[in-house]
Backbone as a ProteinNet text record, in pm:
[ID]
protein_1_A
[PRIMARY]
MTQRYWNRVDTNGGWLARDPRTGRPLGPPPGEDLAALRAGLSGAAGEIPRMWRFYTCPVDDNLAQRDQVSVEQHAEHAALALYGLHQQSKTTSMHHPKWPLGRALNQLRVSGRFSAQAVDARVNAAATTTNPAALLMRLRGLIDQLRVINQPLDYDGLMQLIQDWHYEDGRRRARRRWAMDYQVWTQNDDKGAPGERPQPGADAAS
[TERTIARY]
1191	1068.8	1023.3	894.5	839.5	859.9	902	920.9	792.7	719.1	598	634.5	539.8	568.6	627.1	577.8	623	763.8	820.1	953.8	1062.6	1068	1162.9	1260.5	1268.8	1348	1441.4	1544.3	1632.5	1571.9	1643.6	1587.7	1563.8	1623.8	1603.3	1502.5	1435.8	1331.6	1381.4	1510.8	1563.2	1537.4	1515.3	1485.3	1604.3	1576.7	1679	1685.1	1805.6	1819.9	1786.6	1823.5	1799.3	1758.3	1680.5	1645.2	1772.6	1811.5	1937.3	1935.4	1818.3	1812	1810.6	1735.4	1717.4	1796.5	1838.6	1910.1	1820	1689.7	1600.3	1592	1571	1562.8	1444.6	1468	1359.6	1341.4	1374.7	1353	1205.9	1169.8	1029.8	937.6	818.9	728.1	674.7	661.3	605.4	460.8	421.7	285.9	179.8	208.8	108.4	88.9	194.9	181.3	90.3	114.3	35	-111	-134.9	-273.8	-341.9	-268.8	-325.2	-355.6	-267	-290	-412.3	-426.2	-541.2	-672.6	-668.3	-790.8	-845.3	-756.4	-800.6	-890.4	-897.2	-988.1	-1134.4	-1160.6	-1299.3	-1340.3	-1253.3	-1288.7	-1212.3	-1253.1	-1191.1	-1076.2	-1005.3	-890	-929.6	-852.6	-876.4	-971.6	-1040.3	-1142	-1087.4	-963.4	-906.5	-788.3	-807.8	-699.6	-570.9	-579.3	-458.7	-368.3	-425.4	-348.4	-284.1	-324.8	-282.9	-131.4	-58.7	86.7	159.1	88	151.7	133.4	48	23.8	143.3	174.4	282.8	235.9	115.7	67.3	42.8	74.4	42.5	-108.6	-151.4	-293.6	-329.7	-436.2	-487.6	-576.3	-527.9	-600.4	-739.7	-754.4	-886.5	-986	-941.7	-1029.2	-1055.9	-953	-968.6	-1072.8	-1079.6	-1179.1	-1320.6	-1333.9	-1466.4	-1481.5	-1393.4	-1395.2	-1377.7	-1289.7	-1261	-1110.7	-1075	-933.3	-906.2	-779.6	-741.7	-745	-742.7	-735.1	-607.4	-496.9	-370.7	-381.6	-447.9	-466.9	-553.3	-659.7	-743	-659.4	-573.8	-494.2	-392	-326.1	-227.8	-294.6	-408.7	-482.2	-514.5	-566.5	-603.9	-482.1	-372.5	-251.8	-194.2	-194.4	-146.9	-230.2	-361.7	-449.7	-426.5	-412	-386.1	-248.1	-149.9	-16.8	-22.9	-98.6	-113.2	-170.7	-265.5	-322.4	-219.3	-149.3	-55.6	65.3	117.4	240.1	215.6	92.8	61.2	127.4	204.5	268.4	375.1	419.4	522.3	658.8	761.6	896.2	970.2	932.6	989.2	897.5	954.1	876.5	774.8	651.9	548	541.1	626	649	778.9	774	894.8	883.3	979.9	967.6	969.6	1006	1013.9	893.6	787.1	669.3	544.5	520.9	397.1	276	160.1	39.3	12.1	16.2	-16.2	78.3	206.4	305.1	287.2	258.5	234.1	111.8	6.9	-114.4	-92	-1.7	34.4	98.6	180.6	239.5	131.4	27.2	-85.9	-152.1	-165.3	-230.7	-154.6	-21.8	58.4	107.8	64	115	67.1	-46.7	-103.7	-191.3	-195.6	-279.3	-424.5	-447.7	-582.4	-593	-713.1	-726.7	-702.5	-639.3	-611.6	-741	-847.1	-974.3	-1033	-1017.6	-1070.5	-991.6	-859.7	-777.9	-810.3	-822.4	-859.6	-990.4	-1087.6	-1218.4	-1206.9	-1127.9	-1110.9	-1036.3	-932.6	-856.2	-943.8	-1020.4	-1110.5	-1213.2	-1267.9	-1367.3	-1306.8	-1180.4	-1114.5	-1082	-1027.4	-979.5	-1092.9	-1212.2	-1324.5	-1412.6	-1374.8	-1450.4	-1436.4	-1530.9	-1528	-1521.8	-1506.3	-1490.4	-1394.7	-1325.5	-1222.8	-1275.2	-1395	-1447.9	-1461.2	-1513.7	-1527.3	-1390.4	-1296.3	-1161.1	-1099.5	-1111.9	-1050.8	-1111.8	-1241.6	-1306.2	-1247	-1227.1	-1170.1	-1023.2	-948.4	-807.1	-786.9	-873.6	-860.1	-862.9	-954.4	-961	-837.9	-788.1	-669.6	-545.2	-532.8	-416.1	-420.7	-540.5	-552.2	-491.6	-515.3	-460.5	-309.7	-262.2	-117.4	-46.2	-109.8	-52.3	-30.4	-124.9	-118.1	8.8	48	166.5	290.6	282.6	396.5	450.5	358.5	397.6	398.5	515	520.1	461.9	454.4	387	450.5	454.2	505.9	396	409.1	304.6	311.3	426.1	428.7	344.3	361.7	282.7	135.5	104.2	-36	-102.5	-31	-87.3	-115.8	-24.2	-45.8	-165.9	-180.5	-295.3	-426.4	-431.3	-553.4	-583.9	-480	-498.7	-552.1	-493.6	-538.8	-682.7	-727.9	-862.4	-972.8	-936.6	-1036	-1074	-1000.6	-1023.8	-1040.5	-1128.5	-1157.2	-1031.3	-957.8	-835.9	-731.7	-723.5	-628.9	-660.4	-789.4	-828.3	-785.4	-801.5	-761.6	-611.5	-531.6	-386.4	-347.4	-404.2	-370.8	-412.9	-527.7	-577.8	-486.4	-435.6	-343.5	-215	-158.3	-35.9	-60.5	-172.3	-210.5	-221.9	-291.7	-312.2	-180.7	-92.6	34.7	115.5	123.8	199.7	137.4	6.5	-60.2	-48.5	-62.3	-67.8	69.8	166.9	294.7	395.3	386.8	495.4	509.7	404.7	419.5	522.6	514.7	611.7	748.9	753.4	882.5	955.9	883.1	946.6	1012.4	954.5	1013.5	1142.9	1157.2	1273.5	1389.3	1359.9	1463.9	1554.9	1677.2	1771.3	1731.1	1757.1	1712.2	1755	1874.2	1921.7	1865.4	1783.2	1738.2	1606.1	1536.9	1403.8	1400	1334.8	1320.4	1227.7	1248.7	1167.3	1064.1	946.7	850.1	906.2	843.3	882.9	870.8	958.6	967.5	912.4	886.7	843.9	746.5	686.3	594.9	627.2	610.1	633.3	520.9	548.6	444.2	348.9
800.1	753	853.9	882.1	975.7	923.4	1012.1	974.7	1000.4	894.7	907.5	933.2	978.6	1015.9	900.5	778.9	664.7	618.1	668.2	626.3	697.7	661.8	719.8	613.2	501.5	387.2	338.4	263	199.6	67.3	-8	-131	-238.4	-222.7	-319	-270.4	-158.2	-109.4	-23.4	15.9	104.6	249.9	333.3	474.3	544.5	626.5	713.7	843.2	886.3	1011.9	1131.6	1119.7	1229.8	1175.4	1254	1220.3	1227.1	1116.5	1117.9	1212.8	1253.3	1343.9	1489.8	1521.6	1662.2	1700.9	1601.3	1630.8	1670.3	1674.7	1714.6	1603.1	1639.1	1538.4	1444.1	1317.7	1219.5	1154.3	1025.8	956.6	923.8	877.5	841.4	960.8	940.4	1052.8	1109.2	1240.3	1301.4	1257.4	1252.9	1211.7	1299.4	1431	1520.2	1490.3	1445.5	1405	1282.4	1185.4	1062.3	1090.4	1181.2	1217.5	1280.9	1366.5	1428.3	1323	1224.8	1119	1035.1	1002.1	921.5	993.9	1126.4	1201.9	1166.7	1119.3	1080.5	960	885.6	770.6	812.8	939.1	985.9	1068.2	1074.6	1153.1	1106.7	1158.5	1119.6	1213.1	1180.4	1259.7	1405	1495.9	1638.5	1698.3	1615.3	1666.2	1700.4	1659.4	1680.3	1777.3	1905.2	2002.6	1965.9	1900.4	1863.8	1768.2	1700.5	1602.9	1661.1	1776.8	1828.4	1832.5	1867.7	1883.1	1750.2	1638.6	1507.3	1445.8	1505.5	1450.2	1475.2	1377	1391.8	1372.3	1319.7	1293.3	1424.2	1428.9	1547.9	1564.6	1687.9	1717.8	1709.2	1638.1	1630	1752.6	1843.8	1969.9	1948.2	1853.9	1829.6	1782	1690	1641.9	1751.7	1828.9	1934.8	2037.7	2064.2	2158.6	2106.7	1975.7	1916.7	1876.5	1932.3	1902.3	1753.6	1688.8	1547.2	1527.5	1412.1	1378.7	1248.7	1224.1	1105.8	980.8	866	737.7	732	782	781	864	979.2	1062.4	990.9	925.1	847	739.9	671.6	562.4	614.6	726.8	780.8	825.7	892.2	936	816.7	710.6	592.3	529.2	515.8	455.1	541.2	672.5	760.6	745.7	740.8	727.9	595.3	488.3	357.8	353.8	418.5	426.7	501.6	610.7	685.8	600.8	513.3	419.7	315.9	259.3	149.3	195.7	313.9	362.2	423.1	450.1	516.8	445.6	521.4	473.9	367.3	346.2	246.1	314	253	307.9	250.2	129.9	74.3	107.4	109.3	148.7	40.6	82.4	-8.4	-9.3	69.5	52	-23.8	-132.3	-209.9	-260.5	-226.8	-262.1	-412.1	-494.3	-638.7	-715.5	-643	-710.9	-675.7	-740.3	-717.5	-759.7	-712.2	-731.1	-877.7	-964.2	-1104	-1169.8	-1138.5	-1197.5	-1147	-1016.1	-960.5	-1025.3	-1045.8	-1107.9	-1254.3	-1319.8	-1456.7	-1460.2	-1359.4	-1351.4	-1334.2	-1258.7	-1244.8	-1380.2	-1456.3	-1587.8	-1683.7	-1680.4	-1776	-1717.5	-1598	-1530.2	-1592.8	-1660.9	-1716.1	-1618.8	-1493.4	-1394	-1401.6	-1453.5	-1467.4	-1605.3	-1659.9	-1791.8	-1783.2	-1888.2	-1891.6	-1881.6	-1945.4	-1942.4	-1801.2	-1728.3	-1591.4	-1500.9	-1517.4	-1436.5	-1471.8	-1601.8	-1642.9	-1576.8	-1574.3	-1516.3	-1367.1	-1296.1	-1152.5	-1122.4	-1200.3	-1180.8	-1209.9	-1317	-1351	-1240.6	-1186.5	-1079.5	-956.6	-925.9	-810.8	-838.4	-956.3	-987.4	-1005.6	-1035.2	-1056.9	-934.4	-820.9	-698.7	-657.3	-582	-539.7	-389	-314.7	-170.1	-119.4	-8.3	41.1	76.5	130.7	169	48.3	-61.2	-184	-240.6	-234.3	-282.3	-205.3	-74.1	7.3	-21.8	-44	-78.8	-208.1	-307.5	-435.4	-421.1	-343.7	-325.1	-255.9	-164.1	-93.3	-192.6	-288.8	-388.4	-477	-515.7	-600.4	-526.8	-399.9	-323.4	-299.7	-284.7	-279.6	-405.4	-519.6	-644.3	-655	-606.6	-604.3	-519.8	-411.8	-329.2	-411.4	-499	-577.2	-662	-717.3	-805	-730.9	-597.2	-516.4	-561.7	-596	-647	-534.7	-505.7	-401.5	-446.7	-350.1	-369.8	-277.3	-321.2	-238.8	-142.5	-15.7	81.2	128.7	120.1	146.4	41.7	-84.3	-191	-178.5	-137.2	-121.7	-10.9	99.4	207.1	158.3	80.3	27.7	-65.4	-148.8	-239.6	-161.5	-58.1	23.1	90.3	138.1	199.6	97.2	-22.2	-127.6	-167.3	-155.2	-200.8	-118.5	-6.1	77.1	23	-78.6	-131.2	-282.6	-334.8	-478.6	-562.2	-529.3	-604.1	-586	-465.4	-439.1	-520.2	-531.4	-613.2	-757.4	-810.5	-949.3	-967.8	-876.1	-886.6	-872.4	-772.9	-748.9	-866.6	-922.8	-1037.9	-1158.8	-1179.8	-1292.4	-1274.5	-1152.9	-1126.7	-1148.4	-1098	-1109.1	-1256.3	-1333.5	-1475.8	-1551.2	-1524.8	-1594.8	-1566.7	-1439	-1403.7	-1463.2	-1462.4	-1510.7	-1661.9	-1733.3	-1878.7	-1945.4	-1881	-1947.7	-1927.3	-1816.9	-1784.3	-1880.1	-1949.8	-2047.6	-2152.9	-2202.8	-2301.3	-2237.7	-2117.6	-2053	-2021.5	-1980.2	-1948.3	-2071.3	-2188	-2311	-2346.5	-2301.5	-2338	-2239.7	-2110.8	-2009	-2016	-1967.6	-1958.5	-1843.8	-1853.2	-1751.9	-1610.5	-1593.5	-1459	-1399.6	-1472.7	-1425.7	-1352.3	-1357.1	-1300.3	-1182.1	-1070.7	-958.8	-999.8	-942.1	-974.3	-863.5	-898.8	-795.8	-700.5	-581.8	-487.2	-551.4	-514.1	-584.8	-506.6	-377.9	-304.8	-195.9	-140.5	-28.9	73.8	201.3	305.7	305.9	353.5	360.3	474.3
-1185.1	-1120.8	-1016.4	-1013	-916.1	-774.5	-684.6	-545.1	-467.3	-440.1	-360	-214.1	-137.1	1.4	81.1	55.9	135.3	96.9	-12.9	-56.2	23.9	151.8	246.5	295.4	222	267.5	156.6	199	101.9	56.1	-23.8	-80.4	24.4	142.7	250.8	354.1	324.9	414.3	528.3	528	632.2	597.3	697.8	673.5	608.8	508.1	449.6	530	563.8	637.6	548.3	419.5	326.2	190.7	119.7	-17.3	-101.1	-168.7	-244.6	-362.4	-408.6	-523.8	-482.7	-376.5	-337.6	-214.1	-134.4	-11.3	104.1	82.5	192.2	296	423.5	528.5	506.8	540.1	530.9	667.8	679.5	805.3	825.2	943.9	969.8	948.9	892.5	869.7	1000.6	1011.5	1132.4	1155.6	1281.6	1315.1	1251.8	1239.3	1179.6	1031.4	963.3	823.2	813.4	900	894.8	927.7	1021	1053.8	933.1	861.2	741	635.3	620	521.8	559.8	687.1	730.1	706.5	704.6	676.1	538.9	450.4	316.6	313.8	424.2	428.9	425	458.5	464.8	342.8	241.5	123.1	1.4	-113.5	-240.8	-275	-381	-424.9	-447.4	-388.6	-404.5	-304.1	-226.1	-134	4.6	33.7	166.2	153.4	182	162.1	235.1	349.5	425.6	347	248.6	172.2	46.9	6.6	-124.1	-139.9	-33.9	-46.3	-64	-43.4	-55.9	-195	-277.4	-410.2	-502	-584.3	-681	-825.3	-845.2	-981	-1056.1	-1184.4	-1262.4	-1276.8	-1281	-1297.2	-1445.6	-1475.7	-1612.3	-1635.7	-1718.5	-1738.4	-1793.7	-1886.8	-1945.8	-1841.1	-1754.2	-1647.8	-1544.7	-1511.4	-1411.7	-1455.2	-1585.7	-1635.2	-1615.8	-1596	-1570.5	-1423.7	-1338.8	-1194.5	-1167.4	-1245.5	-1227.4	-1208.4	-1151.7	-1136.2	-1208.8	-1237.9	-1314.5	-1227.4	-1293.6	-1223.3	-1140.4	-1196.9	-1122.3	-995.3	-1002	-883.2	-779.9	-825.3	-733.2	-662.9	-739.7	-683.8	-583.8	-616.6	-522.7	-394	-405.5	-286.6	-196.8	-255.3	-177.6	-111.5	-186.3	-130.5	-18.8	-34.4	71.9	198.5	182.8	299.4	371.3	295.8	356.7	422.4	361.1	421.7	555	559.2	683.7	794.7	759.7	856.8	899.4	803.4	827.6	909.6	879.8	943.6	1081.1	1117.1	1243.6	1361.9	1440.5	1564.2	1542.5	1418.7	1392.1	1377.7	1437.8	1425.4	1305.5	1260.2	1137.6	1020.2	900.9	783.9	746.2	725.6	677.6	526.1	460	315.5	299.8	224.3	195.7	52.8	-35	-176.9	-204.7	-107.3	-130.7	-77.2	-38.4	14.7	-67.3	-181.1	-255.5	-172	-210.9	-131.4	-100.2	-200.5	-177.3	-79.1	-91.7	-2.3	140.5	155.2	288.6	353.1	274.3	328.9	361.6	288.7	324.4	463.3	494.5	628.4	734.7	701.8	793.6	817.1	711.3	719.6	810.1	804.3	881.2	1013.3	1050.1	1169.1	1299.5	1295.7	1417.1	1493.1	1452.3	1521.3	1477.9	1357.9	1304.5	1241.9	1237.2	1176.8	1026.5	972.4	829.3	749.1	797.9	726.3	722	832.3	835.8	741.6	738.8	648	503.4	473.7	337.9	295.4	386.4	353.4	325.4	405.9	385.7	256.3	229.3	105.7	-15	-8.2	-119	-141.9	-33.1	-46.8	-114	-81.6	-144.6	-290.3	-316.3	-451	-551.3	-504.6	-596.2	-613.4	-552.5	-576.1	-721.9	-769.5	-910.2	-927.4	-819	-832.6	-725.3	-752.3	-660.7	-522	-513.2	-381.4	-290	-344.1	-265.1	-229.4	-324.6	-296.8	-180.1	-179.9	-75.5	60.5	65.7	191.6	247.8	160.7	204.2	241.7	164.4	194.4	328.7	361.4	489.7	606.3	601.9	707.6	710.9	593.8	587.9	637.2	603.4	648	798	854.5	999.9	1063.1	1000.7	1053.9	1029.5	915.3	891.7	997.2	1041.2	1148.2	1274	1304.7	1428.1	1431.9	1316.9	1313.5	1262.8	1251.8	1206.4	1070.8	981	849.5	746.2	685.7	583.1	449.4	358.1	230.5	127.9	2.7	-106.8	-152.4	-115.6	-149.5	-294.4	-358.3	-502.7	-575.1	-536.1	-595.6	-562.7	-438.8	-400.4	-481.9	-500.9	-582.4	-724.4	-782.1	-916.4	-919.6	-817.4	-811.6	-806.8	-724.4	-713.4	-847	-913.8	-1045.4	-1145	-1145.6	-1237.2	-1211.4	-1087.8	-1050.9	-1116.7	-1174.9	-1243.2	-1381	-1429.3	-1563.8	-1557.1	-1639.2	-1634.7	-1661.7	-1767.9	-1798.5	-1688.8	-1635.7	-1528.1	-1403.7	-1370.6	-1255.3	-1273.6	-1394.7	-1419.1	-1395.5	-1450.4	-1433.4	-1286.9	-1221.2	-1080.9	-994	-1024.8	-946.4	-963.4	-1084.3	-1107	-1027.1	-1030.2	-953.1	-803.9	-757.3	-617.1	-577.8	-659.1	-629.5	-624.9	-720.8	-723.3	-596.6	-559.3	-440	-313.6	-306.1	-185.2	-171.9	-281.9	-276	-278.6	-345.1	-369.9	-257.7	-184.3	-93.2	24	62.1	169.6	129.5	5.3	-42.6	-60.7	-117.3	-141.6	-11.5	90.7	217.7	279	254.8	306.7	234.6	108.9	28	40.1	66.9	64.2	185.3	166.7	278.3	369.7	502.1	597	561.2	504.3	474.7	347.8	275.1	144.1	148.8	264.2	269.1	364.7	326.7	419.8	533.3	650	766.1	788.6	842.4	876.3	979	992.3	1096.1	1232.9	1323.7	1450.1	1567.7	1550.8	1669.6	1634	1735.5	1721.1	1827.2	1792.1	1890.6	1991.2	2110.3	2213.2	2183.4
[MASK]
++++++++++++++++++++++++++++++++++++++++++++++++++++++++++++++++++++++++++++++++++++++++++++++++++++++++++++++++++++++++++++++++++++++++++++++++++++++++++++++++++++++++++++++++++++++++++++++++++++++++++++++

């Protein structure tokens, strides 16, 4: 499996000191890396030279000859930019493989920092978009709010969702997964034992 930039953590969301495959140092991402990633919020895939070194998707030669990039490249660029926003000034990882988007947003809903009705409205506005650009605009606002409550998110899953959003059938599948996670976890959290669920990030750097 390709190691995306945000894959710097173990299965419990703790920072890895080194990449287990290459041995290169990992740990929390440097602030200059995150600043470069956030620059991607103002441009499309390939348009921000500071981001080029973070891309891992293979280049589609046929598309490149027409000055175009693949859907996968668009999705990785968007996920990297959102990760740069989410991880800014945080000491705990805002990527966590056990927090899919719907479940993370459910935590936002029950956090008490925002009204449940307002979160429902924002989630509905994002989930009912029909094109990736509109989805990303809505996700940016939601991730800003996830930062407030130090709530991590599965960025591998988010990248897949953004990729799926480029296709009608993919949007339907992604929307169903999103809805299930958002609506069901309130009941599941009441049933699970305390040690069975990962906890949101607990702190932020000054």
